Amino acid sequence: MVDLDALITETRNPETNDIDQVSTLEMVQKINAEDKKVAYAVEKEGENIAIAVDAIYEKLKNGGRLIYMGAGTSGRLGILDASECPPTYGVSEELVRGLIAGGHEAIFRAVEGAEDDRELGKKDLQEIDFDEKDALVGIAASGRTPYVIGGLEYANSIGCTTIGVTCNPASEISQIAKISISPVVGPEAVTGSTRMKAGTAQKLVLNTLTTATMIKLGKVYGNLMVDVQPSNEKLIERCKRIVVEATNVTIEEATHCLEKTDYNVKLAILLIQTGAEVEEGRKVLKECDGYLTKAIQMIKEL
């Protein structure tokens, strides 16, 4: 039997006991009042998040991957964060991956019983050739999902970096993971509906893990995402704006330089800032492992 009484996320919220009897506006205000608590809960986990970012960065820098694993809402949040990394930061779809109990079907609808299978967590990791070079983030609001526990235990057994993201600090996952991130958001506005505050907290944490890691990998110049992929009209225009912001040239000049570089934003900025030619810029960026600031300095010192 699962002891839900022991889980903070499952307790009843005294602030919303009458949420089914108030006006629509009051209902919305009560939910919003609870949502306001989420960012503060995540803030308190800043040190643990930073430790996790540094650990993930080391793995990715040395050829490893970041794997998210969860069930239900938690699994979907991992898949969401992973799917947004390639267009935003120009990385391979394999670099950050999300696994969900029940597989592809579970992204869209509940697959009953999948989250209760510890062996399935291990099996899903083995199927993607997960090994010691990789980092695993197990996500579970309750901190007790067997699927995630099975994955974390397997990852620990082969010497991987393991990180737990839960909203119950004394949970089993918090004890199993080598690094534990546990924002305590308290009881939900609707008892047990952890897609609400707990889900929001998890999304904030995952956003920070990948964003900070990508910054450390040289995917950001200032606060501009210079490895963005021009895969649609909006992103093409964003490429132009980023070059303009970074170099203070006109939109026409930015467009011209982007066309020369096949819409490689990082290379376009480098050429404008240094006056280098395309092939020289490509070579230096490669030598600098894609770190734009380092590449600009190198060319200016030549």
PDB file of C-alpha atoms in Angstrom:
ATOM      1  CA  MET A   1       0.000   0.000   0.000  1.00  0.00           C
ATOM      2  CA  VAL A   2       1.137   3.555  -0.760  1.00  0.00           C
ATOM      3  CA  ASP A   3       1.072   5.843   2.276  1.00  0.00           C
ATOM      4  CA  LEU A   4      -0.179   9.063   0.665  1.00  0.00           C
ATOM      5  CA  ASP A   5      -0.511  10.696   4.085  1.00  0.00           C
ATOM      6  CA  ALA A   6       3.284  10.851   4.248  1.00  0.00           C
ATOM      7  CA  LEU A   7       3.524  12.914   1.045  1.00  0.00           C
ATOM      8  CA  ILE A   8       3.382  16.707   1.311  1.00  0.00           C
ATOM      9  CA  THR A   9       1.967  16.899  -2.208  1.00  0.00           C
ATOM     10  CA  GLU A  10      -1.012  14.736  -1.198  1.00  0.00           C
ATOM     11  CA  THR A  11      -2.096  16.651   1.906  1.00  0.00           C
ATOM     12  CA  ARG A  12      -5.194  18.828   1.917  1.00  0.00           C
ATOM     13  CA  ASN A  13      -4.785  22.568   1.444  1.00  0.00           C
ATOM     14  CA  PRO A  14      -6.665  24.607   4.086  1.00  0.00           C
ATOM     15  CA  GLU A  15      -6.559  27.694   1.851  1.00  0.00           C
ATOM     16  CA  THR A  16      -8.776  26.087  -0.779  1.00  0.00           C
ATOM     17  CA  ASN A  17     -11.254  24.018   1.236  1.00  0.00           C
ATOM     18  CA  ASP A  18     -14.122  26.074  -0.206  1.00  0.00           C
ATOM     19  CA  ILE A  19     -12.816  26.384  -3.763  1.00  0.00           C
ATOM     20  CA  ASP A  20     -15.911  24.636  -5.127  1.00  0.00           C
ATOM     21  CA  GLN A  21     -18.240  27.197  -3.531  1.00  0.00           C
ATOM     22  CA  VAL A  22     -16.684  30.558  -4.390  1.00  0.00           C
ATOM     23  CA  SER A  23     -17.110  32.759  -7.467  1.00  0.00           C
ATOM     24  CA  THR A  24     -15.075  32.087 -10.584  1.00  0.00           C
ATOM     25  CA  LEU A  25     -12.862  35.098  -9.873  1.00  0.00           C
ATOM     26  CA  GLU A  26     -12.190  33.950  -6.316  1.00  0.00           C
ATOM     27  CA  MET A  27     -11.461  30.468  -7.618  1.00  0.00           C
ATOM     28  CA  VAL A  28      -8.869  31.852 -10.044  1.00  0.00           C
ATOM     29  CA  GLN A  29      -7.356  34.039  -7.306  1.00  0.00           C
ATOM     30  CA  LYS A  30      -6.989  31.091  -4.953  1.00  0.00           C
ATOM     31  CA  ILE A  31      -5.192  29.056  -7.620  1.00  0.00           C
ATOM     32  CA  ASN A  32      -2.952  32.002  -8.463  1.00  0.00           C
ATOM     33  CA  ALA A  33      -2.145  32.577  -4.793  1.00  0.00           C
ATOM     34  CA  GLU A  34      -0.879  28.995  -4.598  1.00  0.00           C
ATOM     35  CA  ASP A  35       1.071  29.318  -7.854  1.00  0.00           C
ATOM     36  CA  LYS A  36       2.953  32.316  -6.439  1.00  0.00           C
ATOM     37  CA  LYS A  37       4.612  30.008  -3.924  1.00  0.00           C
ATOM     38  CA  VAL A  38       6.305  27.901  -6.590  1.00  0.00           C
ATOM     39  CA  ALA A  39       9.184  30.175  -7.625  1.00  0.00           C
ATOM     40  CA  TYR A  40      10.160  30.726  -3.983  1.00  0.00           C
ATOM     41  CA  ALA A  41      10.234  26.980  -3.388  1.00  0.00           C
ATOM     42  CA  VAL A  42      12.497  26.497  -6.415  1.00  0.00           C
ATOM     43  CA  GLU A  43      14.719  29.381  -5.277  1.00  0.00           C
ATOM     44  CA  LYS A  44      15.503  27.511  -2.054  1.00  0.00           C
ATOM     45  CA  GLU A  45      16.899  24.650  -4.142  1.00  0.00           C
ATOM     46  CA  GLY A  46      19.319  26.898  -6.031  1.00  0.00           C
ATOM     47  CA  GLU A  47      22.483  25.324  -4.630  1.00  0.00           C
ATOM     48  CA  ASN A  48      21.351  21.792  -5.482  1.00  0.00           C
ATOM     49  CA  ILE A  49      20.281  22.894  -8.974  1.00  0.00           C
ATOM     50  CA  ALA A  50      23.720  24.447  -9.535  1.00  0.00           C
ATOM     51  CA  ILE A  51      25.445  21.234  -8.422  1.00  0.00           C
ATOM     52  CA  ALA A  52      23.270  19.295 -10.864  1.00  0.00           C
ATOM     53  CA  VAL A  53      24.041  21.708 -13.719  1.00  0.00           C
ATOM     54  CA  ASP A  54      27.790  21.326 -13.179  1.00  0.00           C
ATOM     55  CA  ALA A  55      27.451  17.536 -13.142  1.00  0.00           C
ATOM     56  CA  ILE A  56      25.357  17.493 -16.329  1.00  0.00           C
ATOM     57  CA  TYR A  57      27.756  19.889 -18.053  1.00  0.00           C
ATOM     58  CA  GLU A  58      30.722  17.614 -17.336  1.00  0.00           C
ATOM     59  CA  LYS A  59      28.882  14.652 -18.849  1.00  0.00           C
ATOM     60  CA  LEU A  60      27.771  16.513 -21.984  1.00  0.00           C
ATOM     61  CA  LYS A  61      31.166  18.144 -22.465  1.00  0.00           C
ATOM     62  CA  ASN A  62      32.735  14.703 -22.532  1.00  0.00           C
ATOM     63  CA  GLY A  63      30.355  13.135 -25.033  1.00  0.00           C
ATOM     64  CA  GLY A  64      27.547  12.011 -22.746  1.00  0.00           C
ATOM     65  CA  ARG A  65      23.818  12.668 -22.832  1.00  0.00           C
ATOM     66  CA  LEU A  66      21.161  14.031 -20.497  1.00  0.00           C
ATOM     67  CA  ILE A  67      18.255  11.629 -20.049  1.00  0.00           C
ATOM     68  CA  TYR A  68      15.000  12.568 -18.341  1.00  0.00           C
ATOM     69  CA  MET A  69      12.784   9.839 -16.923  1.00  0.00           C
ATOM     70  CA  GLY A  70       9.296  10.137 -15.455  1.00  0.00           C
ATOM     71  CA  ALA A  71       5.690   8.978 -15.521  1.00  0.00           C
ATOM     72  CA  GLY A  72       2.540  10.929 -16.345  1.00  0.00           C
ATOM     73  CA  THR A  73       2.946  14.692 -16.019  1.00  0.00           C
ATOM     74  CA  SER A  74       6.558  14.325 -14.895  1.00  0.00           C
ATOM     75  CA  GLY A  75       7.452  12.228 -17.932  1.00  0.00           C
ATOM     76  CA  ARG A  76       5.717  14.643 -20.290  1.00  0.00           C
ATOM     77  CA  LEU A  77       7.599  17.587 -18.794  1.00  0.00           C
ATOM     78  CA  GLY A  78      10.902  15.812 -19.412  1.00  0.00           C
ATOM     79  CA  ILE A  79       9.949  15.113 -23.025  1.00  0.00           C
ATOM     80  CA  LEU A  80       8.863  18.741 -23.480  1.00  0.00           C
ATOM     81  CA  ASP A  81      12.148  20.122 -22.175  1.00  0.00           C
ATOM     82  CA  ALA A  82      14.200  17.675 -24.231  1.00  0.00           C
ATOM     83  CA  SER A  83      12.285  18.389 -27.445  1.00  0.00           C
ATOM     84  CA  GLU A  84      12.917  22.118 -27.166  1.00  0.00           C
ATOM     85  CA  CYS A  85      16.711  21.864 -26.942  1.00  0.00           C
ATOM     86  CA  PRO A  86      17.501  21.117 -30.628  1.00  0.00           C
ATOM     87  CA  PRO A  87      15.736  24.144 -32.189  1.00  0.00           C
ATOM     88  CA  THR A  88      16.787  26.490 -29.391  1.00  0.00           C
ATOM     89  CA  TYR A  89      20.430  25.493 -29.051  1.00  0.00           C
ATOM     90  CA  GLY A  90      21.231  23.634 -32.255  1.00  0.00           C
ATOM     91  CA  VAL A  91      22.069  20.361 -30.502  1.00  0.00           C
ATOM     92  CA  SER A  92      21.405  16.816 -31.663  1.00  0.00           C
ATOM     93  CA  GLU A  93      18.043  15.272 -30.805  1.00  0.00           C
ATOM     94  CA  GLU A  94      20.028  12.559 -29.040  1.00  0.00           C
ATOM     95  CA  LEU A  95      21.805  14.904 -26.615  1.00  0.00           C
ATOM     96  CA  VAL A  96      18.793  15.481 -24.361  1.00  0.00           C
ATOM     97  CA  ARG A  97      16.117  12.778 -24.346  1.00  0.00           C
ATOM     98  CA  GLY A  98      12.962  12.134 -22.384  1.00  0.00           C
ATOM     99  CA  LEU A  99      11.651   8.709 -21.382  1.00  0.00           C
ATOM    100  CA  ILE A 100       8.113   8.180 -20.114  1.00  0.00           C
ATOM    101  CA  ALA A 101       6.599   5.116 -18.476  1.00  0.00           C
ATOM    102  CA  GLY A 102       4.417   3.456 -21.102  1.00  0.00           C
ATOM    103  CA  GLY A 103       6.313   4.826 -24.095  1.00  0.00           C
ATOM    104  CA  HIS A 104       5.014   7.014 -26.912  1.00  0.00           C
ATOM    105  CA  GLU A 105       1.338   6.343 -26.228  1.00  0.00           C
ATOM    106  CA  ALA A 106       1.718   7.644 -22.656  1.00  0.00           C
ATOM    107  CA  ILE A 107       2.635  11.103 -23.957  1.00  0.00           C
ATOM    108  CA  PHE A 108      -1.001  11.565 -24.970  1.00  0.00           C
ATOM    109  CA  ARG A 109      -2.984   9.329 -22.614  1.00  0.00           C
ATOM    110  CA  ALA A 110      -2.463   7.420 -19.374  1.00  0.00           C
ATOM    111  CA  VAL A 111      -1.002   3.918 -19.679  1.00  0.00           C
ATOM    112  CA  GLU A 112      -2.270   2.201 -16.568  1.00  0.00           C
ATOM    113  CA  GLY A 113       0.270   0.351 -14.479  1.00  0.00           C
ATOM    114  CA  ALA A 114       3.371   1.414 -16.447  1.00  0.00           C
ATOM    115  CA  GLU A 115       4.657   3.703 -13.698  1.00  0.00           C
ATOM    116  CA  ASP A 116       4.540   0.839 -11.168  1.00  0.00           C
ATOM    117  CA  ASP A 117       7.079  -1.290 -13.057  1.00  0.00           C
ATOM    118  CA  ARG A 118      10.641  -0.885 -11.722  1.00  0.00           C
ATOM    119  CA  GLU A 119      12.092  -3.247 -14.300  1.00  0.00           C
ATOM    120  CA  LEU A 120      10.593  -1.152 -17.097  1.00  0.00           C
ATOM    121  CA  GLY A 121      12.712   1.817 -15.995  1.00  0.00           C
ATOM    122  CA  LYS A 122      15.874  -0.254 -16.275  1.00  0.00           C
ATOM    123  CA  LYS A 123      14.743  -1.781 -19.579  1.00  0.00           C
ATOM    124  CA  ASP A 124      13.982   1.613 -21.160  1.00  0.00           C
ATOM    125  CA  LEU A 125      17.473   2.855 -20.271  1.00  0.00           C
ATOM    126  CA  GLN A 126      19.126  -0.258 -21.657  1.00  0.00           C
ATOM    127  CA  GLU A 127      17.215   0.139 -24.914  1.00  0.00           C
ATOM    128  CA  ILE A 128      18.837   3.537 -25.536  1.00  0.00           C
ATOM    129  CA  ASP A 129      22.320   2.192 -24.624  1.00  0.00           C
ATOM    130  CA  PHE A 130      22.467   4.309 -21.479  1.00  0.00           C
ATOM    131  CA  ASP A 131      25.932   4.100 -19.884  1.00  0.00           C
ATOM    132  CA  GLU A 132      28.324   5.749 -17.432  1.00  0.00           C
ATOM    133  CA  LYS A 133      28.981   8.700 -19.758  1.00  0.00           C
ATOM    134  CA  ASP A 134      25.367   9.852 -19.379  1.00  0.00           C
ATOM    135  CA  ALA A 135      23.415  11.730 -16.701  1.00  0.00           C
ATOM    136  CA  LEU A 136      19.951  10.657 -15.575  1.00  0.00           C
ATOM    137  CA  VAL A 137      17.322  12.983 -14.126  1.00  0.00           C
ATOM    138  CA  GLY A 138      14.474  11.086 -12.474  1.00  0.00           C
ATOM    139  CA  ILE A 139      11.337  13.218 -12.162  1.00  0.00           C
ATOM    140  CA  ALA A 140       8.465  12.372  -9.821  1.00  0.00           C
ATOM    141  CA  ALA A 141       6.398  14.813  -7.773  1.00  0.00           C
ATOM    142  CA  SER A 142       5.727  12.140  -5.157  1.00  0.00           C
ATOM    143  CA  GLY A 143       9.307  10.898  -5.107  1.00  0.00           C
ATOM    144  CA  ARG A 144       8.114   7.288  -5.039  1.00  0.00           C
ATOM    145  CA  THR A 145       7.345   6.302  -8.657  1.00  0.00           C
ATOM    146  CA  PRO A 146       8.679   2.719  -9.120  1.00  0.00           C
ATOM    147  CA  TYR A 147       9.482   3.254 -12.830  1.00  0.00           C
ATOM    148  CA  VAL A 148      11.773   6.156 -11.949  1.00  0.00           C
ATOM    149  CA  ILE A 149      13.256   4.372  -8.935  1.00  0.00           C
ATOM    150  CA  GLY A 150      14.132   1.399 -11.118  1.00  0.00           C
ATOM    151  CA  GLY A 151      15.882   3.669 -13.606  1.00  0.00           C
ATOM    152  CA  LEU A 152      17.832   5.526 -10.925  1.00  0.00           C
ATOM    153  CA  GLU A 153      18.928   2.312  -9.223  1.00  0.00           C
ATOM    154  CA  TYR A 154      20.156   0.897 -12.515  1.00  0.00           C
ATOM    155  CA  ALA A 155      21.978   4.142 -13.352  1.00  0.00           C
ATOM    156  CA  ASN A 156      23.664   4.136  -9.941  1.00  0.00           C
ATOM    157  CA  SER A 157      24.725   0.522 -10.414  1.00  0.00           C
ATOM    158  CA  ILE A 158      26.702   1.379 -13.566  1.00  0.00           C
ATOM    159  CA  GLY A 159      28.311   4.503 -12.116  1.00  0.00           C
ATOM    160  CA  CYS A 160      26.213   7.246 -13.719  1.00  0.00           C
ATOM    161  CA  THR A 161      25.380  10.709 -12.433  1.00  0.00           C
ATOM    162  CA  THR A 162      21.840  10.546 -11.029  1.00  0.00           C
ATOM    163  CA  ILE A 163      19.618  13.494 -10.138  1.00  0.00           C
ATOM    164  CA  GLY A 164      16.183  13.373  -8.540  1.00  0.00           C
ATOM    165  CA  VAL A 165      13.565  16.087  -9.022  1.00  0.00           C
ATOM    166  CA  THR A 166      10.698  15.693  -6.572  1.00  0.00           C
ATOM    167  CA  CYS A 167       8.451  17.818  -4.370  1.00  0.00           C
ATOM    168  CA  ASN A 168       8.788  15.581  -1.302  1.00  0.00           C
ATOM    169  CA  PRO A 169      12.263  16.003   0.235  1.00  0.00           C
ATOM    170  CA  ALA A 170      12.170  12.849   2.391  1.00  0.00           C
ATOM    171  CA  SER A 171      11.085  10.640  -0.496  1.00  0.00           C
ATOM    172  CA  GLU A 172      12.708   7.437  -1.711  1.00  0.00           C
ATOM    173  CA  ILE A 173      13.919   9.102  -4.907  1.00  0.00           C
ATOM    174  CA  SER A 174      15.573  11.873  -2.884  1.00  0.00           C
ATOM    175  CA  GLN A 175      17.514   9.190  -1.015  1.00  0.00           C
ATOM    176  CA  ILE A 176      18.465   7.163  -4.100  1.00  0.00           C
ATOM    177  CA  ALA A 177      19.606   9.986  -6.400  1.00  0.00           C
ATOM    178  CA  LYS A 178      23.163  11.218  -5.930  1.00  0.00           C
ATOM    179  CA  ILE A 179      21.907  14.799  -6.296  1.00  0.00           C
ATOM    180  CA  SER A 180      18.467  15.679  -4.947  1.00  0.00           C
ATOM    181  CA  ILE A 181      16.398  18.701  -5.990  1.00  0.00           C
ATOM    182  CA  SER A 182      13.212  18.949  -3.926  1.00  0.00           C
ATOM    183  CA  PRO A 183      11.262  22.223  -4.081  1.00  0.00           C
ATOM    184  CA  VAL A 184       8.566  21.988  -1.414  1.00  0.00           C
ATOM    185  CA  VAL A 185       5.486  23.624  -2.935  1.00  0.00           C
ATOM    186  CA  GLY A 186       3.072  22.294  -0.337  1.00  0.00           C
ATOM    187  CA  PRO A 187      -0.416  20.885  -0.904  1.00  0.00           C
ATOM    188  CA  GLU A 188      -2.154  21.547  -4.208  1.00  0.00           C
ATOM    189  CA  ALA A 189      -5.184  23.803  -4.681  1.00  0.00           C
ATOM    190  CA  VAL A 190      -7.028  20.614  -5.662  1.00  0.00           C
ATOM    191  CA  THR A 191      -5.766  17.866  -3.364  1.00  0.00           C
ATOM    192  CA  GLY A 192      -3.334  15.547  -5.082  1.00  0.00           C
ATOM    193  CA  SER A 193      -3.457  17.247  -8.490  1.00  0.00           C
ATOM    194  CA  THR A 194       0.317  17.424  -8.854  1.00  0.00           C
ATOM    195  CA  ARG A 195       0.132  18.611 -12.445  1.00  0.00           C
ATOM    196  CA  MET A 196      -0.429  22.032 -10.820  1.00  0.00           C
ATOM    197  CA  LYS A 197       2.163  23.487  -8.404  1.00  0.00           C
ATOM    198  CA  ALA A 198       4.383  20.423  -8.399  1.00  0.00           C
ATOM    199  CA  GLY A 199       4.346  20.280 -12.206  1.00  0.00           C
ATOM    200  CA  THR A 200       5.150  23.981 -12.451  1.00  0.00           C
ATOM    201  CA  ALA A 201       8.047  23.583 -10.025  1.00  0.00           C
ATOM    202  CA  GLN A 202       9.409  20.648 -12.004  1.00  0.00           C
ATOM    203  CA  LYS A 203       9.219  22.591 -15.256  1.00  0.00           C
ATOM    204  CA  LEU A 204      11.098  25.523 -13.711  1.00  0.00           C
ATOM    205  CA  VAL A 205      13.820  23.167 -12.519  1.00  0.00           C
ATOM    206  CA  LEU A 206      14.149  21.379 -15.878  1.00  0.00           C
ATOM    207  CA  ASN A 207      14.233  24.696 -17.753  1.00  0.00           C
ATOM    208  CA  THR A 208      17.080  25.823 -15.515  1.00  0.00           C
ATOM    209  CA  LEU A 209      19.031  22.574 -15.828  1.00  0.00           C
ATOM    210  CA  THR A 210      19.144  22.656 -19.622  1.00  0.00           C
ATOM    211  CA  THR A 211      19.406  26.423 -20.027  1.00  0.00           C
ATOM    212  CA  ALA A 212      22.331  26.763 -17.600  1.00  0.00           C
ATOM    213  CA  THR A 213      24.045  23.724 -19.115  1.00  0.00           C
ATOM    214  CA  MET A 214      23.704  25.118 -22.650  1.00  0.00           C
ATOM    215  CA  ILE A 215      25.125  28.458 -21.506  1.00  0.00           C
ATOM    216  CA  LYS A 216      28.146  26.649 -20.062  1.00  0.00           C
ATOM    217  CA  LEU A 217      28.511  24.757 -23.361  1.00  0.00           C
ATOM    218  CA  GLY A 218      28.862  28.045 -25.261  1.00  0.00           C
ATOM    219  CA  LYS A 219      25.391  28.105 -26.794  1.00  0.00           C
ATOM    220  CA  VAL A 220      24.701  31.640 -25.521  1.00  0.00           C
ATOM    221  CA  TYR A 221      26.520  34.935 -26.222  1.00  0.00           C
ATOM    222  CA  GLY A 222      25.640  37.535 -23.606  1.00  0.00           C
ATOM    223  CA  ASN A 223      22.038  36.453 -23.166  1.00  0.00           C
ATOM    224  CA  LEU A 224      21.462  35.727 -26.859  1.00  0.00           C
ATOM    225  CA  MET A 225      20.885  32.150 -28.070  1.00  0.00           C
ATOM    226  CA  VAL A 226      23.390  32.124 -30.880  1.00  0.00           C
ATOM    227  CA  ASP A 227      22.949  28.487 -31.942  1.00  0.00           C
ATOM    228  CA  VAL A 228      19.231  28.884 -32.728  1.00  0.00           C
ATOM    229  CA  GLN A 229      18.166  26.920 -35.809  1.00  0.00           C
ATOM    230  CA  PRO A 230      16.272  28.829 -38.577  1.00  0.00           C
ATOM    231  CA  SER A 231      13.667  26.106 -39.033  1.00  0.00           C
ATOM    232  CA  ASN A 232      10.646  28.377 -39.600  1.00  0.00           C
ATOM    233  CA  GLU A 233       9.843  31.986 -40.484  1.00  0.00           C
ATOM    234  CA  LYS A 234       9.700  33.134 -36.874  1.00  0.00           C
ATOM    235  CA  LEU A 235      13.117  31.641 -36.143  1.00  0.00           C
ATOM    236  CA  ILE A 236      14.598  33.143 -39.321  1.00  0.00           C
ATOM    237  CA  GLU A 237      13.505  36.574 -38.113  1.00  0.00           C
ATOM    238  CA  ARG A 238      14.845  35.791 -34.664  1.00  0.00           C
ATOM    239  CA  CYS A 239      18.232  34.984 -36.206  1.00  0.00           C
ATOM    240  CA  LYS A 240      18.296  38.410 -37.813  1.00  0.00           C
ATOM    241  CA  ARG A 241      17.319  40.166 -34.584  1.00  0.00           C
ATOM    242  CA  ILE A 242      19.970  38.310 -32.619  1.00  0.00           C
ATOM    243  CA  VAL A 243      22.703  39.401 -35.033  1.00  0.00           C
ATOM    244  CA  VAL A 244      21.448  43.000 -34.899  1.00  0.00           C
ATOM    245  CA  GLU A 245      21.364  42.936 -31.082  1.00  0.00           C
ATOM    246  CA  ALA A 246      24.856  41.465 -30.851  1.00  0.00           C
ATOM    247  CA  THR A 247      26.559  43.728 -33.378  1.00  0.00           C
ATOM    248  CA  ASN A 248      24.449  46.912 -33.774  1.00  0.00           C
ATOM    249  CA  VAL A 249      24.365  46.528 -37.560  1.00  0.00           C
ATOM    250  CA  THR A 250      21.237  47.168 -39.624  1.00  0.00           C
ATOM    251  CA  ILE A 251      18.731  44.423 -40.334  1.00  0.00           C
ATOM    252  CA  GLU A 252      19.849  44.517 -43.984  1.00  0.00           C
ATOM    253  CA  GLU A 253      23.495  43.999 -43.026  1.00  0.00           C
ATOM    254  CA  ALA A 254      22.557  41.207 -40.650  1.00  0.00           C
ATOM    255  CA  THR A 255      20.507  39.469 -43.347  1.00  0.00           C
ATOM    256  CA  HIS A 256      23.344  39.754 -45.868  1.00  0.00           C
ATOM    257  CA  CYS A 257      25.848  38.227 -43.461  1.00  0.00           C
ATOM    258  CA  LEU A 258      23.463  35.462 -42.450  1.00  0.00           C
ATOM    259  CA  GLU A 259      22.929  34.561 -46.094  1.00  0.00           C
ATOM    260  CA  LYS A 260      26.716  34.274 -46.490  1.00  0.00           C
ATOM    261  CA  THR A 261      26.910  31.892 -43.540  1.00  0.00           C
ATOM    262  CA  ASP A 262      23.828  29.779 -44.338  1.00  0.00           C
ATOM    263  CA  TYR A 263      22.079  31.411 -41.377  1.00  0.00           C
ATOM    264  CA  ASN A 264      24.750  30.400 -38.888  1.00  0.00           C
ATOM    265  CA  VAL A 265      24.097  33.105 -36.284  1.00  0.00           C
ATOM    266  CA  LYS A 266      27.268  32.504 -34.313  1.00  0.00           C
ATOM    267  CA  LEU A 267      29.436  32.668 -37.426  1.00  0.00           C
ATOM    268  CA  ALA A 268      27.669  35.797 -38.702  1.00  0.00           C
ATOM    269  CA  ILE A 269      28.329  37.626 -35.420  1.00  0.00           C
ATOM    270  CA  LEU A 270      31.954  36.539 -35.492  1.00  0.00           C
ATOM    271  CA  LEU A 271      32.470  37.863 -39.025  1.00  0.00           C
ATOM    272  CA  ILE A 272      30.862  41.205 -38.264  1.00  0.00           C
ATOM    273  CA  GLN A 273      32.733  41.668 -34.987  1.00  0.00           C
ATOM    274  CA  THR A 274      36.154  40.760 -36.389  1.00  0.00           C
ATOM    275  CA  GLY A 275      36.065  41.320 -40.146  1.00  0.00           C
ATOM    276  CA  ALA A 276      37.164  37.727 -40.714  1.00  0.00           C
ATOM    277  CA  GLU A 277      36.250  35.738 -43.817  1.00  0.00           C
ATOM    278  CA  VAL A 278      33.797  32.834 -43.686  1.00  0.00           C
ATOM    279  CA  GLU A 279      36.305  29.989 -43.817  1.00  0.00           C
ATOM    280  CA  GLU A 280      38.602  31.584 -41.266  1.00  0.00           C
ATOM    281  CA  GLY A 281      35.637  32.149 -38.967  1.00  0.00           C
ATOM    282  CA  ARG A 282      34.502  28.539 -39.277  1.00  0.00           C
ATOM    283  CA  LYS A 283      37.999  27.288 -38.495  1.00  0.00           C
ATOM    284  CA  VAL A 284      38.424  29.467 -35.421  1.00  0.00           C
ATOM    285  CA  LEU A 285      34.985  28.619 -34.065  1.00  0.00           C
ATOM    286  CA  LYS A 286      35.840  24.954 -34.394  1.00  0.00           C
ATOM    287  CA  GLU A 287      39.163  25.461 -32.621  1.00  0.00           C
ATOM    288  CA  CYS A 288      37.301  27.247 -29.815  1.00  0.00           C
ATOM    289  CA  ASP A 289      34.708  24.459 -29.502  1.00  0.00           C
ATOM    290  CA  GLY A 290      31.967  26.881 -30.548  1.00  0.00           C
ATOM    291  CA  TYR A 291      32.593  29.427 -27.760  1.00  0.00           C
ATOM    292  CA  LEU A 292      31.931  32.709 -29.543  1.00  0.00           C
ATOM    293  CA  THR A 293      33.586  35.065 -27.044  1.00  0.00           C
ATOM    294  CA  LYS A 294      36.754  32.978 -27.137  1.00  0.00           C
ATOM    295  CA  ALA A 295      36.707  32.912 -30.954  1.00  0.00           C
ATOM    296  CA  ILE A 296      36.318  36.698 -31.197  1.00  0.00           C
ATOM    297  CA  GLN A 297      39.248  37.202 -28.841  1.00  0.00           C
ATOM    298  CA  MET A 298      41.404  34.728 -30.764  1.00  0.00           C
ATOM    299  CA  ILE A 299      40.866  36.449 -34.104  1.00  0.00           C
ATOM    300  CA  LYS A 300      41.460  39.908 -32.655  1.00  0.00           C
ATOM    301  CA  GLU A 301      44.740  38.721 -31.177  1.00  0.00           C
ATOM    302  CA  LEU A 302      46.003  37.291 -34.478  1.00  0.00           C
TER     303      LEU A 302
END
